Coordinates of N, CA, C and O in Angstrom, one line a residue:
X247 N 3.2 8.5 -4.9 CA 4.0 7.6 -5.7 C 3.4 6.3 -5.7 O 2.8 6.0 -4.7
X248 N 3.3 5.4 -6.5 CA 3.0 4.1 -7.1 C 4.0 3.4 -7.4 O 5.0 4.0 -7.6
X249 N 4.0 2.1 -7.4 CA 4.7 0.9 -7.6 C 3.4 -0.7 -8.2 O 2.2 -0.9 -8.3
X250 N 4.3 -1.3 -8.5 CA 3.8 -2.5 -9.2 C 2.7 -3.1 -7.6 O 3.0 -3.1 -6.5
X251 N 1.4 -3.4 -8.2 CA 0.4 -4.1 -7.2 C 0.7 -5.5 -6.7 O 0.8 -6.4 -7.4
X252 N 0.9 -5.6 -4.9 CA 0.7 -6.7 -5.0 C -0.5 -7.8 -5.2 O -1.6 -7.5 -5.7
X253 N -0.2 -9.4 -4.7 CA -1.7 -10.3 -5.7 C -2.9 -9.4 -4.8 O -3.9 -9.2 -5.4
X254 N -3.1 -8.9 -3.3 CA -4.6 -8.5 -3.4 C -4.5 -7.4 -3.9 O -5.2 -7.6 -4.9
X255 N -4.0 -6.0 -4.1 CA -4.4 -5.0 -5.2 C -4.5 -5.2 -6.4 O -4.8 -4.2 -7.0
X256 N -4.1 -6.5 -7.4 CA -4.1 -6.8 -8.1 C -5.6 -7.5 -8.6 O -6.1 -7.3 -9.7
X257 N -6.3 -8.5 -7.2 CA -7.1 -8.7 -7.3 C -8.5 -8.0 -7.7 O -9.4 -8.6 -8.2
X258 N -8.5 -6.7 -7.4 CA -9.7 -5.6 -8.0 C -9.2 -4.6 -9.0 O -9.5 -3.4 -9.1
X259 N -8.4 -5.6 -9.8 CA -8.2 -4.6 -11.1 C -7.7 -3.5 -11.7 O -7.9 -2.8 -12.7
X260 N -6.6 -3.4 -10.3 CA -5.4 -2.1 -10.2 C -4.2 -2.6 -10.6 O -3.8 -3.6 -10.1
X261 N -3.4 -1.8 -11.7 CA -2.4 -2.0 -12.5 C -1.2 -1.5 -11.3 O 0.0 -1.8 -11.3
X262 N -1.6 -0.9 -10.7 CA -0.4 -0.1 -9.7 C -1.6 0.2 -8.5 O -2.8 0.3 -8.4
X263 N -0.2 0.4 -7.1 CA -0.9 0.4 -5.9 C 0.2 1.8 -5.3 O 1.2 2.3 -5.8
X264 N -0.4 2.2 -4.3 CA 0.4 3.6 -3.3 C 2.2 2.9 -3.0 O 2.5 1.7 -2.8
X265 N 2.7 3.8 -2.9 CA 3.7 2.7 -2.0 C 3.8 3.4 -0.6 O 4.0 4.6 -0.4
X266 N 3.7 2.6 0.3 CA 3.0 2.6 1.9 C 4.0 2.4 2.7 O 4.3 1.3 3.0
X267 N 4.6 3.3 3.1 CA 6.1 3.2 4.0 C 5.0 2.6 5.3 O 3.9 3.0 5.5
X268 N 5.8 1.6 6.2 CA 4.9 1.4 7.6 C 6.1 1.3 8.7 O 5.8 1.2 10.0
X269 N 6.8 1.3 8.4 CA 7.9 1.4 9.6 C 8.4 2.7 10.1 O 8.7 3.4 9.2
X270 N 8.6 3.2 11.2 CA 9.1 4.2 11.7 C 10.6 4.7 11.1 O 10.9 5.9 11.0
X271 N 11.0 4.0 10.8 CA 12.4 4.0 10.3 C 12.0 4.5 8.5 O 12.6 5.5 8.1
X272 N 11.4 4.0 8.0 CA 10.8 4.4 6.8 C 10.3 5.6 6.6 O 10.9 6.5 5.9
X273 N 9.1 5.7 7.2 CA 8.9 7.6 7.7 C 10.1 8.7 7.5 O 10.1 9.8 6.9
X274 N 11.2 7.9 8.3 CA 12.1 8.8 8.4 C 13.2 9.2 6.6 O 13.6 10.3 6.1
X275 N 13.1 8.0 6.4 CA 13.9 7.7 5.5 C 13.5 8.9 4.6 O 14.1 9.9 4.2
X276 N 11.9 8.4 4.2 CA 10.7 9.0 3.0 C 11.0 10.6 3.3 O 11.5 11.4 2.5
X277 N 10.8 10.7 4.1 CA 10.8 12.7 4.6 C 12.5 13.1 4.3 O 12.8 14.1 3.6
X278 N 13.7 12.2 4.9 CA 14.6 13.0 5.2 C 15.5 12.3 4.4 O 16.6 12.9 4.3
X279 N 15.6 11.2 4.0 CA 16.6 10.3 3.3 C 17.2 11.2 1.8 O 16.7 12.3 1.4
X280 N 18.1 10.5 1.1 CA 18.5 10.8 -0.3 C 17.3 10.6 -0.8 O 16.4 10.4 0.0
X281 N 16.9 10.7 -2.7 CA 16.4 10.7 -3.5 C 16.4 9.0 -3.3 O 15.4 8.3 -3.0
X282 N 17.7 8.8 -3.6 CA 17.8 7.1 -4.0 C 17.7 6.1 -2.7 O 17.5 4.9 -2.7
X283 N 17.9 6.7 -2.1 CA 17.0 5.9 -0.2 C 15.3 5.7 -0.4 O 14.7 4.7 -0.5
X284 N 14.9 7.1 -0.5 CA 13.7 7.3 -1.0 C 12.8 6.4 -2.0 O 11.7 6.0 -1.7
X285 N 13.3 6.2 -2.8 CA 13.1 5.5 -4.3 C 13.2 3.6 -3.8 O 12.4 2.7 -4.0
X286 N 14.4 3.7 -3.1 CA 14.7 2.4 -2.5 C 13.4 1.8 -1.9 O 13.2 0.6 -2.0
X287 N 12.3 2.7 -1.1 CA 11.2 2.1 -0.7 C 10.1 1.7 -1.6 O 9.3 0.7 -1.2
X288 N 9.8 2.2 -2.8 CA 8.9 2.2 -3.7 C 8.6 0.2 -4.1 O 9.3 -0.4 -4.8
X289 N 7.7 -0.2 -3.5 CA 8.2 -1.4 -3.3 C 6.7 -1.5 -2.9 O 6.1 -0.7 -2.3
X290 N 6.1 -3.4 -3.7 CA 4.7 -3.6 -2.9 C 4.6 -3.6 -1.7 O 5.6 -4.1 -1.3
X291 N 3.7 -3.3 -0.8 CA 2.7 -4.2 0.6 C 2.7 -5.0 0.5 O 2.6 -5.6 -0.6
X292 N 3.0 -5.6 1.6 CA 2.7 -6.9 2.4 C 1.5 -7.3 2.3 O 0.8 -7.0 3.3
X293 N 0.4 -8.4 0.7 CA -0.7 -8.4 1.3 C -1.0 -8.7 2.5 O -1.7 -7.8 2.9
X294 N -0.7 -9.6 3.4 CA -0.9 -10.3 4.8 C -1.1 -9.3 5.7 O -1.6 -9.5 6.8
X295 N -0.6 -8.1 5.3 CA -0.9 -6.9 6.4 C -2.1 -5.8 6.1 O -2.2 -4.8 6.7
X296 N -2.9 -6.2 4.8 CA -4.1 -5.4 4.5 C -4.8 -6.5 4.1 O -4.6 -7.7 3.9
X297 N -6.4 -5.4 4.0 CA -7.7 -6.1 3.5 C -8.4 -5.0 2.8 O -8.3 -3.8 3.0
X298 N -9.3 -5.6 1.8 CA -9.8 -4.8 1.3 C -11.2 -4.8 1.5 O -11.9 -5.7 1.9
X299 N -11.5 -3.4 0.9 CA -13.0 -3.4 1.8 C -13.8 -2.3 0.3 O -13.6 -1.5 -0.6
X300 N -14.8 -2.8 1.1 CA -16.5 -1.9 0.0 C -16.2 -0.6 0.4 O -15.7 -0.5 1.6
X301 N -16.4 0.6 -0.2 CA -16.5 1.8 -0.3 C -18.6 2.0 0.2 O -19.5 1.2 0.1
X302 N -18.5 3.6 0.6 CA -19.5 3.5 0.2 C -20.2 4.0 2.1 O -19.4 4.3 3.1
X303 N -21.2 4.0 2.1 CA -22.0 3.8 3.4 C -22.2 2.9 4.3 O -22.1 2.9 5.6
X304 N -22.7 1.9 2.9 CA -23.3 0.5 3.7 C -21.5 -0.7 3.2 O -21.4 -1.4 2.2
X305 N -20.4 -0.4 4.5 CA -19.4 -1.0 3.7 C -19.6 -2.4 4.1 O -20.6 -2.5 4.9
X306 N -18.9 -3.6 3.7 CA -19.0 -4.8 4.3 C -18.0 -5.0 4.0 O -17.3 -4.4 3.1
X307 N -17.4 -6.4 4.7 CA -16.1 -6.8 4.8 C -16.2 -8.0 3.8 O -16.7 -9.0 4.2
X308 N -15.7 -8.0 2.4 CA -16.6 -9.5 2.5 C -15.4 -10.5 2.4 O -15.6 -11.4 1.5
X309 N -14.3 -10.4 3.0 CA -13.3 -11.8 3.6 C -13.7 -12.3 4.7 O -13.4 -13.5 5.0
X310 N -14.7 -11.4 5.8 CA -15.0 -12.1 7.0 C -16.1 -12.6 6.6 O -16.6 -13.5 7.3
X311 N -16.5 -12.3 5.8 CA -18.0 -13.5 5.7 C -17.3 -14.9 5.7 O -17.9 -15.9 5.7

């Protein structure tokens, strides 16, 4: 499932992003909740809690440069 990107998935040109349950309680909800519990999560990331990175072999980080 997808939802609206937040500004860093937005930043590399994605109109929509996953929606990323991260709480234990969420897990629960996603597997065993209603339809509209469920749905209730579909909601952006926390940029501040991801980074994005190079695909590939040779990946590099390039926010820590």
């Amino acid at each position: 499932m997808t939802t609206t990107p937040n500004v860093l998935t937005d930043s590399i040109n994605h109109e929509r992003m996953l929606v990323l349950p991260s709480k234990e309680d969420e897990f629960e909800t996603w597997l065993s909740g209603t339809p509209a519990e469920a749905f209730a999560l579909a909601r952006s990331f926390d940029p501040a809690a991801m980074r994005i990175v190079q695909s590939g072999f040779d990946k590099e980080d390039l926010l820590a440069a």
